[in-house]
């Protein structure tokens, strides 16, 4: 710090004083220091329509979840209320121009077998062709254990009656998804009167399993 003479009163004063302490003469003005703050980082603007796209995706996901829940509920209701009924059909054998008449009924239950079969559904069939009537059982994914010439039997039960045995015979081709039941006349007679039927069939590597049918309403001559 140095001493200088005041231009106004000529008295010695400090060269750093902003004004003369004696006469008040303003010597100089100290510059005001301005602190410059760091620039604020600006967010990059979102692409046009970005928010709308996110909202659309969320809406689609919600709709998918609602749709799947509704389908599951409808399937549950269908299984509880659906009653299998007899289906009638006719077919003409093109070889000899003879008519085949069918009555078919799906089972009330399915059976889950081990790999490679999985869940299997069953159908009870009545067929009249060339003057003879057959009663046979088919499956969607299974392997029946049956015999030839009456060597194998299944048990059959109608309503609350005592079960009885009928023969279980393979097809002439040896297919494992179809088995013909004996005592056809007796079976059809009881099918016309009964409301429930149970067949205890034997399956490959599984043993005996029971198949249930709601047989009410059969119309067969």
Tab-separated table of C-alpha atoms in Angstrom:
chain	number	residue	atom	x	y	z
A	1	UNK	CA	0.000	0.000	0.000
A	2	UNK	CA	1.340	3.503	-0.927
A	3	UNK	CA	0.432	7.007	0.115
A	4	UNK	CA	-0.754	9.590	-2.352
A	5	UNK	CA	-1.988	13.178	-2.104
A	6	UNK	CA	-5.677	13.795	-2.433
A	7	UNK	CA	-6.325	15.835	-5.590
A	8	UNK	CA	-8.876	17.926	-3.701
A	9	UNK	CA	-7.373	18.651	-0.292
A	10	UNK	CA	-3.782	17.577	-0.996
A	11	UNK	CA	-3.585	15.474	2.156
A	12	UNK	CA	-1.925	12.107	2.157
A	13	UNK	CA	-4.213	9.153	1.838
A	14	UNK	CA	-3.912	5.495	0.905
A	15	UNK	CA	-3.873	4.736	-2.786
A	16	UNK	CA	-6.402	1.952	-2.150
A	17	UNK	CA	-8.953	4.203	-0.438
A	18	UNK	CA	-12.067	4.699	-2.564
A	19	UNK	CA	-12.414	8.290	-1.328
A	20	UNK	CA	-10.543	10.852	0.715
A	21	UNK	CA	-11.322	10.434	4.428
A	22	UNK	CA	-10.714	14.134	4.930
A	23	UNK	CA	-12.758	15.832	2.212
A	24	UNK	CA	-14.720	12.958	0.780
A	25	UNK	CA	-13.292	13.222	-2.700
A	26	UNK	CA	-13.950	10.059	-4.646
A	27	UNK	CA	-10.696	8.751	-5.956
A	28	UNK	CA	-11.783	5.687	-7.933
A	29	UNK	CA	-14.462	3.009	-8.080
A	30	UNK	CA	-13.601	-0.611	-7.404
A	31	UNK	CA	-15.051	-2.866	-10.088
A	32	UNK	CA	-17.897	-5.028	-8.885
A	33	UNK	CA	-16.928	-8.638	-9.159
A	34	UNK	CA	-19.576	-10.739	-10.734
A	35	UNK	CA	-19.395	-14.428	-10.017
A	36	UNK	CA	-20.340	-16.362	-13.093
A	37	UNK	CA	-22.230	-19.491	-12.255
A	38	UNK	CA	-21.669	-22.648	-14.188
A	39	UNK	CA	-24.122	-23.134	-17.022
A	40	UNK	CA	-27.073	-25.377	-16.145
A	41	UNK	CA	-27.194	-28.582	-18.116
A	42	UNK	CA	-30.269	-28.681	-20.291
A	43	UNK	CA	-32.213	-31.857	-20.875
A	44	UNK	CA	-32.389	-32.988	-24.424
A	45	UNK	CA	-35.925	-32.767	-25.700
A	46	UNK	CA	-37.719	-36.095	-26.094
A	47	UNK	CA	-38.331	-37.213	-29.653
A	48	UNK	CA	-41.699	-36.148	-31.010
A	49	UNK	CA	-44.448	-38.607	-29.940
A	50	UNK	CA	-42.198	-40.490	-27.480
A	51	UNK	CA	-44.609	-40.197	-24.541
A	52	UNK	CA	-47.507	-41.184	-26.761
A	53	UNK	CA	-45.685	-44.335	-27.891
A	54	UNK	CA	-44.958	-45.387	-24.300
A	55	UNK	CA	-48.616	-44.882	-23.394
A	56	UNK	CA	-49.693	-46.919	-26.380
A	57	UNK	CA	-47.447	-49.842	-25.424
A	58	UNK	CA	-48.778	-49.838	-21.859
A	59	UNK	CA	-52.373	-49.760	-23.125
A	60	UNK	CA	-51.736	-52.730	-25.445
A	61	UNK	CA	-50.178	-54.755	-22.594
A	62	UNK	CA	-53.174	-54.037	-20.377
A	63	UNK	CA	-55.563	-55.112	-23.141
A	64	UNK	CA	-53.638	-58.365	-23.622
A	65	UNK	CA	-53.798	-59.171	-19.903
A	66	UNK	CA	-57.525	-58.388	-19.756
A	67	UNK	CA	-58.185	-60.516	-22.866
A	68	UNK	CA	-56.277	-63.496	-21.482
A	69	UNK	CA	-58.111	-63.277	-18.158
A	70	UNK	CA	-61.464	-63.122	-19.964
A	71	UNK	CA	-60.592	-66.145	-22.131
A	72	UNK	CA	-59.566	-68.161	-19.088
A	73	UNK	CA	-62.821	-67.276	-17.360
A	74	UNK	CA	-64.922	-68.194	-20.404
A	75	UNK	CA	-63.103	-71.512	-20.742
A	76	UNK	CA	-63.801	-72.274	-17.089
A	77	UNK	CA	-67.489	-71.446	-17.496
A	78	UNK	CA	-67.686	-73.561	-20.651
A	79	UNK	CA	-66.184	-76.581	-18.920
A	80	UNK	CA	-68.640	-76.252	-16.038
A	81	UNK	CA	-71.761	-75.769	-18.165
A	82	UNK	CA	-70.986	-77.788	-21.287
A	83	UNK	CA	-72.839	-81.105	-21.457
A	84	UNK	CA	-71.693	-83.528	-24.107
A	85	UNK	CA	-74.490	-84.777	-26.327
A	86	UNK	CA	-74.845	-87.499	-28.911
A	87	UNK	CA	-73.860	-86.556	-32.446
A	88	UNK	CA	-75.428	-88.442	-35.348
A	89	UNK	CA	-73.995	-88.805	-38.832
A	90	UNK	CA	-74.142	-90.907	-41.980
A	91	UNK	CA	-71.532	-91.908	-44.522
A	92	UNK	CA	-71.575	-93.795	-47.827
A	93	UNK	CA	-68.973	-96.433	-48.517
A	94	UNK	CA	-67.838	-95.585	-52.043
A	95	UNK	CA	-66.645	-99.108	-52.784
A	96	UNK	CA	-70.001	-100.907	-52.556
A	97	UNK	CA	-72.380	-97.936	-52.077
A	98	UNK	CA	-73.504	-98.989	-48.585
A	99	UNK	CA	-74.577	-96.585	-45.869
A	100	UNK	CA	-72.865	-96.275	-42.498
A	101	UNK	CA	-74.819	-94.765	-39.609
A	102	UNK	CA	-73.026	-93.364	-36.566
A	103	UNK	CA	-73.801	-92.051	-33.097
A	104	UNK	CA	-70.848	-90.531	-31.212
A	105	UNK	CA	-70.444	-89.171	-27.693
A	106	UNK	CA	-67.400	-87.436	-26.164
A	107	UNK	CA	-66.276	-88.348	-22.665
A	108	UNK	CA	-66.790	-86.078	-19.677
A	109	UNK	CA	-63.203	-86.518	-18.509
A	110	UNK	CA	-59.777	-86.717	-20.063
A	111	UNK	CA	-56.834	-88.779	-18.836
A	112	UNK	CA	-53.257	-87.536	-18.595
A	113	UNK	CA	-50.728	-90.114	-19.697
A	114	UNK	CA	-46.966	-90.007	-19.485
A	115	UNK	CA	-44.792	-88.856	-22.389
A	116	UNK	CA	-45.234	-89.099	-25.336
A	117	UNK	CA	-49.044	-89.179	-25.057
A	118	UNK	CA	-50.138	-86.371	-22.713
A	119	UNK	CA	-53.809	-85.494	-22.170
A	120	UNK	CA	-56.203	-87.768	-24.051
A	121	UNK	CA	-59.916	-87.369	-24.791
A	122	UNK	CA	-62.243	-90.266	-25.587
A	123	UNK	CA	-65.258	-90.894	-27.809
A	124	UNK	CA	-67.850	-93.657	-27.548
A	125	UNK	CA	-69.127	-94.693	-30.974
A	126	UNK	CA	-72.023	-96.785	-32.291
A	127	UNK	CA	-71.927	-97.814	-35.936
A	128	UNK	CA	-74.337	-99.744	-38.134
A	129	UNK	CA	-72.933	-101.025	-41.416
A	130	UNK	CA	-73.827	-103.930	-43.674
A	131	UNK	CA	-76.418	-105.246	-41.253
A	132	UNK	CA	-74.130	-105.372	-38.206
A	133	UNK	CA	-73.777	-102.981	-35.284
A	134	UNK	CA	-70.529	-102.185	-33.511
A	135	UNK	CA	-69.783	-100.321	-30.300
A	136	UNK	CA	-66.228	-99.029	-30.059
A	137	UNK	CA	-64.105	-96.620	-28.084
A	138	UNK	CA	-61.531	-94.237	-29.541
A	139	UNK	CA	-58.924	-91.954	-27.952
A	140	UNK	CA	-57.006	-88.905	-29.147
A	141	UNK	CA	-53.638	-89.803	-27.568
A	142	UNK	CA	-53.390	-93.207	-25.983
A	143	UNK	CA	-52.584	-96.872	-26.480
A	144	UNK	CA	-55.356	-99.255	-25.482
A	145	UNK	CA	-54.446	-102.700	-24.221
A	146	UNK	CA	-56.932	-105.063	-25.861
A	147	UNK	CA	-56.956	-108.579	-27.230
A	148	UNK	CA	-58.254	-110.793	-30.002
A	149	UNK	CA	-60.993	-113.394	-29.825
A	150	UNK	CA	-62.254	-112.338	-26.386
A	151	UNK	CA	-58.923	-112.652	-24.594
A	152	UNK	CA	-59.243	-109.248	-22.931
A	153	UNK	CA	-62.213	-107.722	-21.058
A	154	UNK	CA	-63.148	-104.254	-19.749
A	155	UNK	CA	-65.624	-103.497	-17.001
A	156	UNK	CA	-68.660	-101.343	-17.788
A	157	UNK	CA	-71.078	-99.681	-15.364
A	158	UNK	CA	-74.382	-97.860	-15.986
A	159	UNK	CA	-75.771	-95.442	-13.381
A	160	UNK	CA	-75.787	-97.187	-9.996
A	161	UNK	CA	-75.995	-100.711	-11.390
A	162	UNK	CA	-73.388	-103.370	-10.744
A	163	UNK	CA	-70.554	-103.390	-13.278
A	164	UNK	CA	-70.232	-106.213	-15.809
A	165	UNK	CA	-67.532	-107.317	-18.220
A	166	UNK	CA	-67.440	-106.995	-21.993
A	167	UNK	CA	-64.781	-108.154	-24.397
A	168	UNK	CA	-62.257	-105.571	-25.627
A	169	UNK	CA	-60.901	-106.329	-29.093
A	170	UNK	CA	-58.311	-104.563	-31.237
A	171	UNK	CA	-59.103	-103.510	-34.776
A	172	UNK	CA	-58.236	-105.913	-37.581
A	173	UNK	CA	-55.295	-103.652	-38.436
A	174	UNK	CA	-54.042	-103.768	-34.852
A	175	UNK	CA	-54.395	-100.021	-34.224
A	176	UNK	CA	-53.977	-99.014	-30.583
A	177	UNK	CA	-56.287	-95.957	-30.529
A	178	UNK	CA	-59.502	-97.921	-31.139
A	179	UNK	CA	-60.993	-100.813	-29.192
A	180	UNK	CA	-64.237	-102.668	-30.043
A	181	UNK	CA	-66.519	-103.625	-27.147
A	182	UNK	CA	-68.489	-106.868	-27.106
A	183	UNK	CA	-72.114	-107.464	-25.998
A	184	UNK	CA	-73.218	-104.716	-28.402
A	185	UNK	CA	-76.965	-105.366	-28.092
A	186	UNK	CA	-76.833	-105.237	-24.287
A	187	UNK	CA	-74.737	-102.095	-24.301
A	188	UNK	CA	-77.040	-100.215	-26.701
A	189	UNK	CA	-80.132	-101.274	-24.749
A	190	UNK	CA	-78.666	-99.883	-21.542
A	191	UNK	CA	-77.328	-96.764	-23.263
A	192	UNK	CA	-80.888	-95.838	-24.307
A	193	UNK	CA	-82.077	-95.902	-20.693
A	194	UNK	CA	-79.096	-94.844	-18.614
A	195	UNK	CA	-77.849	-91.342	-17.830
A	196	UNK	CA	-74.289	-92.283	-16.948
A	197	UNK	CA	-71.800	-94.839	-18.230
A	198	UNK	CA	-68.354	-95.721	-16.948
A	199	UNK	CA	-65.801	-97.793	-18.833
A	200	UNK	CA	-62.748	-99.177	-17.064
A	201	UNK	CA	-60.190	-99.591	-19.866
A	202	UNK	CA	-56.595	-100.770	-19.754
A	203	UNK	CA	-53.744	-98.685	-21.186
A	204	UNK	CA	-50.130	-99.317	-22.053
A	205	UNK	CA	-47.777	-98.695	-19.090
A	206	UNK	CA	-50.637	-97.116	-17.111
A	207	UNK	CA	-53.007	-99.934	-16.244
A	208	UNK	CA	-56.724	-99.477	-15.753
A	209	UNK	CA	-58.332	-96.027	-15.923
A	210	UNK	CA	-61.983	-95.024	-15.808
A	211	UNK	CA	-63.713	-93.061	-18.576
A	212	UNK	CA	-67.033	-91.335	-17.873
A	213	UNK	CA	-69.860	-90.530	-20.290
A	214	UNK	CA	-73.152	-88.674	-19.890
A	215	UNK	CA	-75.280	-90.980	-22.058
A	216	UNK	CA	-78.752	-89.490	-21.612
A	217	UNK	CA	-80.792	-88.919	-24.775
A	218	UNK	CA	-79.528	-91.631	-27.145
A	219	UNK	CA	-81.870	-92.207	-30.088
A	220	UNK	CA	-80.909	-95.396	-31.905
A	221	UNK	CA	-82.978	-97.975	-33.708
